[in-house]
CSV table of N, CA and C in Angstrom, one decimal:
chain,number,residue,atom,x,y,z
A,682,UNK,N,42.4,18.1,-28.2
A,682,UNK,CA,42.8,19.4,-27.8
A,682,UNK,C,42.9,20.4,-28.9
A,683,UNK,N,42.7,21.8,-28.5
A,683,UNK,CA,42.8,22.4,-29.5
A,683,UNK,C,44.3,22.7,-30.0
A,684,UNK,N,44.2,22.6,-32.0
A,684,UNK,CA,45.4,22.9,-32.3
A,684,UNK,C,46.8,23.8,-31.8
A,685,UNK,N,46.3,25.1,-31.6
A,685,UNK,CA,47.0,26.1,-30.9
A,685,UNK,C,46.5,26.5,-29.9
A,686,UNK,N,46.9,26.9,-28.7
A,686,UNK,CA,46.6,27.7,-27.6
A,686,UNK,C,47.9,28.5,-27.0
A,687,UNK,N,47.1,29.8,-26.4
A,687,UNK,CA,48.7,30.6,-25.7
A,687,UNK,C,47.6,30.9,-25.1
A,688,UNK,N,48.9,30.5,-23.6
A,688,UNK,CA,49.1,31.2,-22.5
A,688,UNK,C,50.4,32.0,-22.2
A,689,UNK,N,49.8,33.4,-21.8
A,689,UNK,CA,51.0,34.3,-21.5
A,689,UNK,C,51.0,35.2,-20.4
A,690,UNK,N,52.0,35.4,-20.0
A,690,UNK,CA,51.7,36.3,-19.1
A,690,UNK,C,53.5,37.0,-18.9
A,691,UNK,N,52.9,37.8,-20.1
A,691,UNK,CA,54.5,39.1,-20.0
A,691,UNK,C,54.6,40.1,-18.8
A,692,UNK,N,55.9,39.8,-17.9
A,692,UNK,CA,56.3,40.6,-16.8
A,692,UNK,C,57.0,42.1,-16.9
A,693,UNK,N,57.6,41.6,-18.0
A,693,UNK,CA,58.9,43.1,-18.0
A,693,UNK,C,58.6,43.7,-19.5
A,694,UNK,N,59.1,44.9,-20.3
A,694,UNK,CA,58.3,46.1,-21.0
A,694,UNK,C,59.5,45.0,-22.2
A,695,UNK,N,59.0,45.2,-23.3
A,695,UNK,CA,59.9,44.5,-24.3
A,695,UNK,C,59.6,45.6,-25.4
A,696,UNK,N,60.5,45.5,-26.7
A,696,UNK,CA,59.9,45.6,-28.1
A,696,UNK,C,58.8,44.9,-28.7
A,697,UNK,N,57.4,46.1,-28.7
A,697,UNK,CA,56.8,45.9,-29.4
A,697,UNK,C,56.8,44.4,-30.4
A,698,UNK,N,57.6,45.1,-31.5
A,698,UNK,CA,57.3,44.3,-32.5
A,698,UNK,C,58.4,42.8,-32.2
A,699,UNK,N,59.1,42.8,-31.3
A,699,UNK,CA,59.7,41.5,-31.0
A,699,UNK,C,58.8,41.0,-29.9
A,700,UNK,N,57.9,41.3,-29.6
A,700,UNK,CA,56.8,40.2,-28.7
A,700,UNK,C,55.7,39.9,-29.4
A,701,UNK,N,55.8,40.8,-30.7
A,701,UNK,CA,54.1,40.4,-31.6
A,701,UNK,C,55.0,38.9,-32.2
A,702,UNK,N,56.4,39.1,-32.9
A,702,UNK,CA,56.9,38.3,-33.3
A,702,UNK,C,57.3,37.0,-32.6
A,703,UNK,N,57.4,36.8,-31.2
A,703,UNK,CA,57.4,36.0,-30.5
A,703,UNK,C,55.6,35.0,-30.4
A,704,UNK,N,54.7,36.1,-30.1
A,704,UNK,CA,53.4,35.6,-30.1
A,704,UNK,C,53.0,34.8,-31.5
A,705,UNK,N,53.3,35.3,-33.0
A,705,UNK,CA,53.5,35.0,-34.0
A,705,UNK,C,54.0,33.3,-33.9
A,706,UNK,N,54.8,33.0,-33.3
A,706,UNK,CA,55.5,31.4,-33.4
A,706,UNK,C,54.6,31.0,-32.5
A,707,UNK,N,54.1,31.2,-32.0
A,707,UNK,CA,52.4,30.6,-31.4
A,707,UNK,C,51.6,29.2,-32.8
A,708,UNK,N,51.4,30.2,-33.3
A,708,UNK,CA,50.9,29.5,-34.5
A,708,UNK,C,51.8,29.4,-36.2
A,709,UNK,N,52.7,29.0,-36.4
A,709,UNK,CA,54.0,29.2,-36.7
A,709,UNK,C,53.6,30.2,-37.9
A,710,UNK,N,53.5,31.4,-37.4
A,710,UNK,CA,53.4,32.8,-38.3
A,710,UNK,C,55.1,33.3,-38.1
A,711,UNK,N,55.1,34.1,-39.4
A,711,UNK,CA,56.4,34.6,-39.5
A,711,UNK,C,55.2,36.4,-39.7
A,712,UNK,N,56.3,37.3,-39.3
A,712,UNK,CA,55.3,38.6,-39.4
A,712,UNK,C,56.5,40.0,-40.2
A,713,UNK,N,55.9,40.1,-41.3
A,713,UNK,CA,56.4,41.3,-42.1
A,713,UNK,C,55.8,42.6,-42.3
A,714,UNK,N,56.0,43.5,-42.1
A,714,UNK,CA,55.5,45.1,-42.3
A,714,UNK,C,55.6,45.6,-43.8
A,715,UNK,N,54.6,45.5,-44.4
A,715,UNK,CA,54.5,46.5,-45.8
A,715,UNK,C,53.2,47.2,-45.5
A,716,UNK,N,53.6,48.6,-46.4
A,716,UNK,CA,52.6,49.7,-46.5
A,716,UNK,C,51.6,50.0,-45.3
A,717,UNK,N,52.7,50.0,-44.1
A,717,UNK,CA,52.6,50.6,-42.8
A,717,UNK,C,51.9,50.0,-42.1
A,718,UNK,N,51.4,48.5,-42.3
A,718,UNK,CA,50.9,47.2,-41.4
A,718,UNK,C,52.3,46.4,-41.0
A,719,UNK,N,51.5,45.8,-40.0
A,719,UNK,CA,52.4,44.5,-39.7
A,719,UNK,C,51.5,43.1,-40.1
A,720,UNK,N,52.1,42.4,-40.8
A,720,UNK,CA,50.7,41.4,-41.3
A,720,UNK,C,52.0,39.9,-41.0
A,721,UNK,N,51.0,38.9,-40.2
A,721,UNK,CA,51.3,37.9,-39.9
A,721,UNK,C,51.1,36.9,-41.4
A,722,UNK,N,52.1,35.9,-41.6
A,722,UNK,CA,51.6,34.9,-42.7
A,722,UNK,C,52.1,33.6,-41.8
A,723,UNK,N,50.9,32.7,-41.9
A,723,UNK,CA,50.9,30.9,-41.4
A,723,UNK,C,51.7,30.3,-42.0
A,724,UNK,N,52.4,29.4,-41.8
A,724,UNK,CA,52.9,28.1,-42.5
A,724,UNK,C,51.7,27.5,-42.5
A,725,UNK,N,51.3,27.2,-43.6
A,725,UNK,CA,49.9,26.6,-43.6
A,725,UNK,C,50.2,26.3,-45.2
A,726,UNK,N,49.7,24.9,-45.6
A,726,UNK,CA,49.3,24.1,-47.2
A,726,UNK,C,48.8,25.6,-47.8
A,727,UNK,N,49.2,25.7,-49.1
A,727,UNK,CA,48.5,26.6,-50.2
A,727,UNK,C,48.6,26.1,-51.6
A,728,UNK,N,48.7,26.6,-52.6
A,728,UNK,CA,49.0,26.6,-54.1
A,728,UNK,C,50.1,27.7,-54.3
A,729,UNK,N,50.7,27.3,-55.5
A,729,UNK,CA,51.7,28.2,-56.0
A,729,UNK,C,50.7,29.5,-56.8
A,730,UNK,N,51.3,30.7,-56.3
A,730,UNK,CA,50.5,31.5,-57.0
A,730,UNK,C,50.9,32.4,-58.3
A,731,UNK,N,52.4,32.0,-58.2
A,731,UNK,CA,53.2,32.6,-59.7
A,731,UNK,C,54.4,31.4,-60.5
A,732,UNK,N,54.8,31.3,-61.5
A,732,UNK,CA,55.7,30.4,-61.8
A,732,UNK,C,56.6,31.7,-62.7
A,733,UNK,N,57.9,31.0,-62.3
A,733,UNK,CA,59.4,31.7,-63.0
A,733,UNK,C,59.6,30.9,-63.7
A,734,UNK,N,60.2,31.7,-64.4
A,734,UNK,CA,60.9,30.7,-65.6
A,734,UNK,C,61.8,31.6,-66.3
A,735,UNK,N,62.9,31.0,-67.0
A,735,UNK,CA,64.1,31.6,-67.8
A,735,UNK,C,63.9,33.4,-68.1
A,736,UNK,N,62.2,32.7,-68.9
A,736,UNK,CA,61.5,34.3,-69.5
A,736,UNK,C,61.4,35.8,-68.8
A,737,UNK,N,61.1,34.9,-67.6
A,737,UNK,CA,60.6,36.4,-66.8
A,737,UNK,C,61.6,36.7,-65.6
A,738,UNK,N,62.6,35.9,-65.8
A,738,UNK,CA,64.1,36.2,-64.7
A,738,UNK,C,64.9,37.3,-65.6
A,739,UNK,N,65.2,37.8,-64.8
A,739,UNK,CA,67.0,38.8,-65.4
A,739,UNK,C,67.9,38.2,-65.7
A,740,UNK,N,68.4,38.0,-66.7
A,740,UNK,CA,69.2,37.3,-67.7
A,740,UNK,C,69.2,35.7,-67.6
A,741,UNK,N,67.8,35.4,-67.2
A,741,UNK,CA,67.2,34.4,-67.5
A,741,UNK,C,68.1,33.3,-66.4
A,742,UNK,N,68.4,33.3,-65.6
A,742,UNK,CA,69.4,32.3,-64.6
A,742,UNK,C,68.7,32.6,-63.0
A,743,UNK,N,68.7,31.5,-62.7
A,743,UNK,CA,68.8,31.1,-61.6
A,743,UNK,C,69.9,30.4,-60.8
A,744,UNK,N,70.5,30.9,-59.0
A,744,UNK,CA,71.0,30.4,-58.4
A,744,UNK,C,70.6,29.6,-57.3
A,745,UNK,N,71.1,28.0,-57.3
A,745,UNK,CA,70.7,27.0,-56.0
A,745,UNK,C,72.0,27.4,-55.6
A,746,UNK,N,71.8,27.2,-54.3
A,746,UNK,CA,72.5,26.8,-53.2
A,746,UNK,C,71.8,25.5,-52.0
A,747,UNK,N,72.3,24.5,-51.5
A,747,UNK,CA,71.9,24.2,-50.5
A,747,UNK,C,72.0,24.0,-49.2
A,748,UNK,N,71.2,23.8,-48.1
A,748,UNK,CA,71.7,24.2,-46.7
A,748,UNK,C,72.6,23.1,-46.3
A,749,UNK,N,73.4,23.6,-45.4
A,749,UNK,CA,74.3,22.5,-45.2
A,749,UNK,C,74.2,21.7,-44.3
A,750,UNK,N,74.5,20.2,-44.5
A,750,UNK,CA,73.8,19.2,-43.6
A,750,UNK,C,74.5,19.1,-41.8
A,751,UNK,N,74.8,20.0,-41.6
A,751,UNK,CA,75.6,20.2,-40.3
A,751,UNK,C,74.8,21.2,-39.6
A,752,UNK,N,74.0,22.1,-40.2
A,752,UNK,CA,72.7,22.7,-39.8
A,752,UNK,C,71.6,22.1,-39.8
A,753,UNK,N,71.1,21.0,-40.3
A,753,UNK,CA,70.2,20.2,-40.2
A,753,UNK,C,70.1,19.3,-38.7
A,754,UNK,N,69.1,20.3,-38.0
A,754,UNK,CA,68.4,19.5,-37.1
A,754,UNK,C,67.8,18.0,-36.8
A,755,UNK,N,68.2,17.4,-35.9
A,755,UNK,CA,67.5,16.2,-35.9
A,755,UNK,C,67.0,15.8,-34.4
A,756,UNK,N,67.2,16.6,-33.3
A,756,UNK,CA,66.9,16.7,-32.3
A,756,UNK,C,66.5,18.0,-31.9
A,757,UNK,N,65.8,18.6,-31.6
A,757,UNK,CA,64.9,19.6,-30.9
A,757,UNK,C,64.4,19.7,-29.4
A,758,UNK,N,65.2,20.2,-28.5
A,758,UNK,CA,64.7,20.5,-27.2
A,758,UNK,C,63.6,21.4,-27.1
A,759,UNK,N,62.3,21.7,-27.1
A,759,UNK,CA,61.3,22.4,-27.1
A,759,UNK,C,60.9,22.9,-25.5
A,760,UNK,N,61.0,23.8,-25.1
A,760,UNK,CA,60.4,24.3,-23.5
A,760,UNK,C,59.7,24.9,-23.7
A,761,UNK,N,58.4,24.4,-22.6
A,761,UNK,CA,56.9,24.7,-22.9
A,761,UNK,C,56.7,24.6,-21.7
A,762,UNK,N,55.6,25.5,-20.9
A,762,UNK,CA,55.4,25.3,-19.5
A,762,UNK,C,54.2,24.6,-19.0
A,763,UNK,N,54.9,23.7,-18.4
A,763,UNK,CA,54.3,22.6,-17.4
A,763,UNK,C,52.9,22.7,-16.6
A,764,UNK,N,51.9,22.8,-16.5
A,764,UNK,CA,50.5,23.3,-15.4
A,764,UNK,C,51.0,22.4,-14.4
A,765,UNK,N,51.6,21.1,-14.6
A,765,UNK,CA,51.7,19.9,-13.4
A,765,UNK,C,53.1,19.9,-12.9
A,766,UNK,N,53.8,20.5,-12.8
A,766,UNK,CA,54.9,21.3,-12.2
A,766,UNK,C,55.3,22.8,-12.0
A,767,UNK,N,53.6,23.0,-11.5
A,767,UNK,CA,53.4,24.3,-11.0
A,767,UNK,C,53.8,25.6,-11.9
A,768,UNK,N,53.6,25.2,-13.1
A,768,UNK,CA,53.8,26.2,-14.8
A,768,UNK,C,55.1,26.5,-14.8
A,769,UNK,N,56.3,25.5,-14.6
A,769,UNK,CA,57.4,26.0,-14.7
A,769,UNK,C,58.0,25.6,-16.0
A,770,UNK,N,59.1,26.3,-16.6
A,770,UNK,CA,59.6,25.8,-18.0
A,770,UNK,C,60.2,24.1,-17.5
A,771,UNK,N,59.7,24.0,-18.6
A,771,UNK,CA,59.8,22.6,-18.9
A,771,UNK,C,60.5,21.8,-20.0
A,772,UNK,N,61.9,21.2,-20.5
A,772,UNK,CA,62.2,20.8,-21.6
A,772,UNK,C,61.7,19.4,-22.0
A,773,UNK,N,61.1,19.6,-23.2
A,773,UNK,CA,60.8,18.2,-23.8
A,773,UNK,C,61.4,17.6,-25.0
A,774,UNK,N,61.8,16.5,-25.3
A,774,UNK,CA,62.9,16.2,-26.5
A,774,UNK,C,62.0,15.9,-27.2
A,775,UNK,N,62.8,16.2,-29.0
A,775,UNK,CA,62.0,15.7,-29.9
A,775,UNK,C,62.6,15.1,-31.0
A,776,UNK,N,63.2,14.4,-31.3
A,776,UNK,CA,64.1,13.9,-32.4
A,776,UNK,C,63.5,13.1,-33.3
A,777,UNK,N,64.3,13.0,-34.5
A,777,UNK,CA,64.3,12.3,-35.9
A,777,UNK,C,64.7,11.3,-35.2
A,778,UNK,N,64.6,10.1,-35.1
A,778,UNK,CA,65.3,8.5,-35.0
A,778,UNK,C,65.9,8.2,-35.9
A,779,UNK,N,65.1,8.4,-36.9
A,779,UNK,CA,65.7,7.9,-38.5
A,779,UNK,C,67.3,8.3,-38.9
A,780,UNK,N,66.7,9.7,-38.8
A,780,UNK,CA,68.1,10.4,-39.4
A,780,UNK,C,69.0,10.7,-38.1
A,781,UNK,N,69.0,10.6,-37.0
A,781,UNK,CA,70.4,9.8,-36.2
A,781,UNK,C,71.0,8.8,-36.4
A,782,UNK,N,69.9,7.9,-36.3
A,782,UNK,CA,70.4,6.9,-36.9
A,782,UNK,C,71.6,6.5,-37.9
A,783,UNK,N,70.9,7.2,-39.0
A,783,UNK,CA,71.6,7.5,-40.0
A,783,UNK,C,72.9,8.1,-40.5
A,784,UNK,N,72.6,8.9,-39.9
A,784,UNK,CA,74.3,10.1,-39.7
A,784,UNK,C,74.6,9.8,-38.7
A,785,UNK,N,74.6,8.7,-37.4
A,785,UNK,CA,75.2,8.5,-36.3
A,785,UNK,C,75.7,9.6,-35.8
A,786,UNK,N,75.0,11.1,-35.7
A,786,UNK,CA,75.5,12.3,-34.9
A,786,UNK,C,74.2,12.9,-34.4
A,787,UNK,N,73.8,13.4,-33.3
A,787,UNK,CA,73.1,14.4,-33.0
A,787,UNK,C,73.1,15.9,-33.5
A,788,UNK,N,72.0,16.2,-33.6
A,788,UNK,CA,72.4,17.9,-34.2
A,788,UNK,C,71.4,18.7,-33.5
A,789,UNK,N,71.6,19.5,-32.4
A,789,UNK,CA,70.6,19.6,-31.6
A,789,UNK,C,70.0,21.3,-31.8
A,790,UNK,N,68.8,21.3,-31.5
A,790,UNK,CA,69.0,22.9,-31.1
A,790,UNK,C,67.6,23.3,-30.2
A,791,UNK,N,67.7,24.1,-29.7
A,791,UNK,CA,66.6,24.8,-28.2
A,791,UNK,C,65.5,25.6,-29.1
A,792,UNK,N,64.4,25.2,-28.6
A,792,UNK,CA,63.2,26.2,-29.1
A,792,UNK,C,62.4,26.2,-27.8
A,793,UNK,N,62.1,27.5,-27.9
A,793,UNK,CA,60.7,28.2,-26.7
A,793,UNK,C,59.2,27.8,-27.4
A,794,UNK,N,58.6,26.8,-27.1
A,794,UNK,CA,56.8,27.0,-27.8
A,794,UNK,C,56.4,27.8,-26.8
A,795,UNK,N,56.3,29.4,-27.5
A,795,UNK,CA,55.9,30.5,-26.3
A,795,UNK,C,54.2,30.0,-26.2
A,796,UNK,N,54.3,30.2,-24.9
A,796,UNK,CA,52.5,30.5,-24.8
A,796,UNK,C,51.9,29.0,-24.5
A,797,UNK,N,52.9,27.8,-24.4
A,797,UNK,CA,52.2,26.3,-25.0
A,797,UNK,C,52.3,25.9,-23.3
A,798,UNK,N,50.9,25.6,-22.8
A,798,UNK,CA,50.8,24.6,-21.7
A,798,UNK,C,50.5,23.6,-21.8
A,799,UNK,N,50.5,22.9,-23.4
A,799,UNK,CA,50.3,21.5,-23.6
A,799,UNK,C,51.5,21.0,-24.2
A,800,UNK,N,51.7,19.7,-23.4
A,800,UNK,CA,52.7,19.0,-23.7
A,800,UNK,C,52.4,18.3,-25.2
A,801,UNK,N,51.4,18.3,-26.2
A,801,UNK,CA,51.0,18.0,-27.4
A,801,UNK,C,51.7,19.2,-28.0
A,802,UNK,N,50.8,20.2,-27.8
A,802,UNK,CA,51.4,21.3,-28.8
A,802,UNK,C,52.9,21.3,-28.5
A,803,UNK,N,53.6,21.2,-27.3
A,803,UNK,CA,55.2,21.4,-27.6
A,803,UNK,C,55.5,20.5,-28.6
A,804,UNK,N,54.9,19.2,-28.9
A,804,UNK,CA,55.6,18.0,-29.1
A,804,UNK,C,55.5,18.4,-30.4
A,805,UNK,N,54.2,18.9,-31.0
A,805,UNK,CA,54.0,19.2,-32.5
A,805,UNK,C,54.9,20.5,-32.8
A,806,UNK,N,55.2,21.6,-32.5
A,806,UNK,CA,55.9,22.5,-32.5
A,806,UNK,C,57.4,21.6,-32.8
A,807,UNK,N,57.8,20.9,-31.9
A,807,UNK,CA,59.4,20.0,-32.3
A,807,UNK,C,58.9,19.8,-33.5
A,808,UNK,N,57.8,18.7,-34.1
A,808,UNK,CA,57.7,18.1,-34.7
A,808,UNK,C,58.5,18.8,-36.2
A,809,UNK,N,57.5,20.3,-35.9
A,809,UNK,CA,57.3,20.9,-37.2
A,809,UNK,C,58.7,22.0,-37.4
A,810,UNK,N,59.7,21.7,-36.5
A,810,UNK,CA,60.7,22.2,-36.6
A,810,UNK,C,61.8,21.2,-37.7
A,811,UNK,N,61.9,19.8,-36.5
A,811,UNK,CA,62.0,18.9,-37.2
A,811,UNK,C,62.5,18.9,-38.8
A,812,UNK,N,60.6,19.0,-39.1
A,812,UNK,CA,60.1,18.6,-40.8
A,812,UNK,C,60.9,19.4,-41.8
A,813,UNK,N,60.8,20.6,-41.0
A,813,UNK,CA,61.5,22.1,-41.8
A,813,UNK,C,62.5,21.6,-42.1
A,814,UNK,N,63.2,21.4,-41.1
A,814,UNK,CA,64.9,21.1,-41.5
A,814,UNK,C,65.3,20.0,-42.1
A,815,UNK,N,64.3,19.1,-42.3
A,815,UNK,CA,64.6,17.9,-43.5
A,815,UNK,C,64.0,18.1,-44.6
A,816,UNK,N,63.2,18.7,-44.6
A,816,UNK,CA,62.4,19.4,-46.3
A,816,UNK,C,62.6,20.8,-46.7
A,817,UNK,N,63.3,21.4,-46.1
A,817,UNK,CA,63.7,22.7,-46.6
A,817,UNK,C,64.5,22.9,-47.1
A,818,UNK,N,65.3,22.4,-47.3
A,818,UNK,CA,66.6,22.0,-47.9
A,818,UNK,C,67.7,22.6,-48.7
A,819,UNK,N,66.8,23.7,-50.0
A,819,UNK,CA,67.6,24.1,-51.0
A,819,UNK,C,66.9,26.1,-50.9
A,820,UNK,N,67.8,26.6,-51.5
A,820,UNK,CA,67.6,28.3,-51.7
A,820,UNK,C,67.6,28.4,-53.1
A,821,UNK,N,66.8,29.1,-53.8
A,821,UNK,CA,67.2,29.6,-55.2
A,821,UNK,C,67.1,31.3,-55.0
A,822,UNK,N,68.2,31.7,-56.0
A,822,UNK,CA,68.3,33.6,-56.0
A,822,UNK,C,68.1,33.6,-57.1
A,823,UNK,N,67.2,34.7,-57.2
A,823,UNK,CA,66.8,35.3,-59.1
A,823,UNK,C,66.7,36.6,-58.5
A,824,UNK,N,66.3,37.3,-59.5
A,824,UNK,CA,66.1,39.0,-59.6
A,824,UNK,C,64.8,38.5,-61.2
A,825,UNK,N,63.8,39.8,-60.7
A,825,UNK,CA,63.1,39.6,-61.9
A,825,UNK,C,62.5,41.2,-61.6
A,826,UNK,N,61.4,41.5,-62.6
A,826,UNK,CA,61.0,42.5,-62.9
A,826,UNK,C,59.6,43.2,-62.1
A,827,UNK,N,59.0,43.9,-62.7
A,827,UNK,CA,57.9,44.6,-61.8
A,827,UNK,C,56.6,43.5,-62.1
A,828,UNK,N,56.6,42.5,-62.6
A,828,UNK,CA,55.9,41.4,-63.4
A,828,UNK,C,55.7,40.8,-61.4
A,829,UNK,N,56.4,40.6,-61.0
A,829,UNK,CA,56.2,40.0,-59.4
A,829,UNK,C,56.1,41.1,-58.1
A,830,UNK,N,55.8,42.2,-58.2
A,830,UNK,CA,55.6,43.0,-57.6
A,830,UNK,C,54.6,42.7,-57.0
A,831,UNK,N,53.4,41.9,-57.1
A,831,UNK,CA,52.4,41.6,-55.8
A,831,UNK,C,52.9,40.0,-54.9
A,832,UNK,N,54.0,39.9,-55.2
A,832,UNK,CA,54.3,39.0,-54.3
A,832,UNK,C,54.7,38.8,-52.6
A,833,UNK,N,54.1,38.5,-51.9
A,833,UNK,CA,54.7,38.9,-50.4
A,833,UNK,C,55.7,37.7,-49.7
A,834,UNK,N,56.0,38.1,-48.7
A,834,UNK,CA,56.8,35.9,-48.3
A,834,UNK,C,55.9,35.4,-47.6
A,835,UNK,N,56.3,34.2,-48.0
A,835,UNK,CA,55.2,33.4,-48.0
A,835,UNK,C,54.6,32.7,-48.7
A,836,UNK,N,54.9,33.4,-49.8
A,836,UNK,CA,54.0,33.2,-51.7
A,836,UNK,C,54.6,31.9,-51.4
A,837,UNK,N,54.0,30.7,-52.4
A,837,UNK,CA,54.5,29.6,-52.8
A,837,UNK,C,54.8,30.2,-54.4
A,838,UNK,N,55.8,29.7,-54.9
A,838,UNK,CA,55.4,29.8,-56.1
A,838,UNK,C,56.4,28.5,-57.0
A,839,UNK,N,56.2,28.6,-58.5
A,839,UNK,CA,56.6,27.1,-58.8
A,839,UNK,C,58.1,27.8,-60.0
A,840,UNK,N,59.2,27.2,-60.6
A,840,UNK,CA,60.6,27.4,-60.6
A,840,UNK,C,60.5,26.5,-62.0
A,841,UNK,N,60.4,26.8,-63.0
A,841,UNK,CA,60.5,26.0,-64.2
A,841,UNK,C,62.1,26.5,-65.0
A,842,UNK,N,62.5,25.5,-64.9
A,842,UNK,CA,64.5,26.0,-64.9
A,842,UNK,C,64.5,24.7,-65.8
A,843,UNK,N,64.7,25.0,-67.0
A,843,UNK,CA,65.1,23.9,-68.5
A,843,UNK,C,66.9,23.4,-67.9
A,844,UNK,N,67.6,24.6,-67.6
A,844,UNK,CA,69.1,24.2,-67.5
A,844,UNK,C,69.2,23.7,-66.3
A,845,UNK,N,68.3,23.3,-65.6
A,845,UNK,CA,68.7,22.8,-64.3
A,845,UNK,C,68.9,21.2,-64.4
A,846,UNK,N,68.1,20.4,-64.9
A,846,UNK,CA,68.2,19.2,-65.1
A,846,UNK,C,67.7,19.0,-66.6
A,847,UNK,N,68.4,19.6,-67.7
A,847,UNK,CA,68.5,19.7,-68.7
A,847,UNK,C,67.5,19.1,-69.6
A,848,UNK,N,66.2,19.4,-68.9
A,848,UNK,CA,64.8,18.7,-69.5
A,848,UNK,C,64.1,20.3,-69.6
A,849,UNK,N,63.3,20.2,-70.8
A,849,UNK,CA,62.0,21.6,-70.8
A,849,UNK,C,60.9,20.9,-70.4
């Protein structure tokens, strides 16, 4: 089957740009407006296209923080509409085994795969919700100069921090 497909069919007048952003998790696009576009970026494999480091931060430091494990998903309700129950919303479960297992707690949360009348694509949509929430894990904050000014989100980029684990 194909990777992505939407089916839609909007009844009532919404915001604009809160239904491009909805159609956007179609294909797990996040969608930001610079220089009077709206421009969709994929979660999709890339390269890092800039690296930080002490040199080119503001006063050379960087802040981690990480997410906390009580936000970490491990089950995922996904509703995706059915063609064999006459296209009605439909919930499908999607869980980590492992990591219930493991933490002996559920941690649940509801997602819409807008547009999805395959019970595949819901299942991968959980999946990749899932993944996020076990590999996404940490935040770093820096401030730096006009040196990153073509950066947009989405950039991958790579974090060379000597004081972080006290290796250069």
């Amino acid at each position: 089957e194909p990777r992505f497909t939407c089916n839609l069919f909007i009844t009532k007048a919404a915001d604009a740009y809160k239904v491009l952003k909805d159609i956007a998790t179609v294909f797990r696009s996040m969608l930001y407006y610079i220089d009077g576009q709206v421009v969709p970026v994929i979660d999709a494999p890339s390269g890092p296209v800039y690296n930080f480091t002490a040199a080119n931060v503001l006063n050379g430091s960087f802040s981690y923080e990480s997410t906390g494990s009580k936000t970490r998903i491990n089950q995922c309700i996904v509703t995706w509409i059915d063609p064999e129950a006459n296209y009605k919303a439909s919930p499908l479960i999607v869980e980590d085994r492992l990591n219930i297992a493991k933490t002996g707690k559920i941690i649940s949360q509801d997602a819409v795969a807008m547009g999805a009348t395959s019970e595949g694509q819901a299942l991968r949509y959980g999946r990749w919700k899932l993944w996020t929430a076990a590999n996404q894990r940490e935040v770093v904050t820096f401030s730096t100069a006009l040196n990153a000014t073509f950066l947009v989100p989405g950039d991958i980029i790579n974090i060379q921090d000597a004081n972080r684990y006290a290796v250069r």
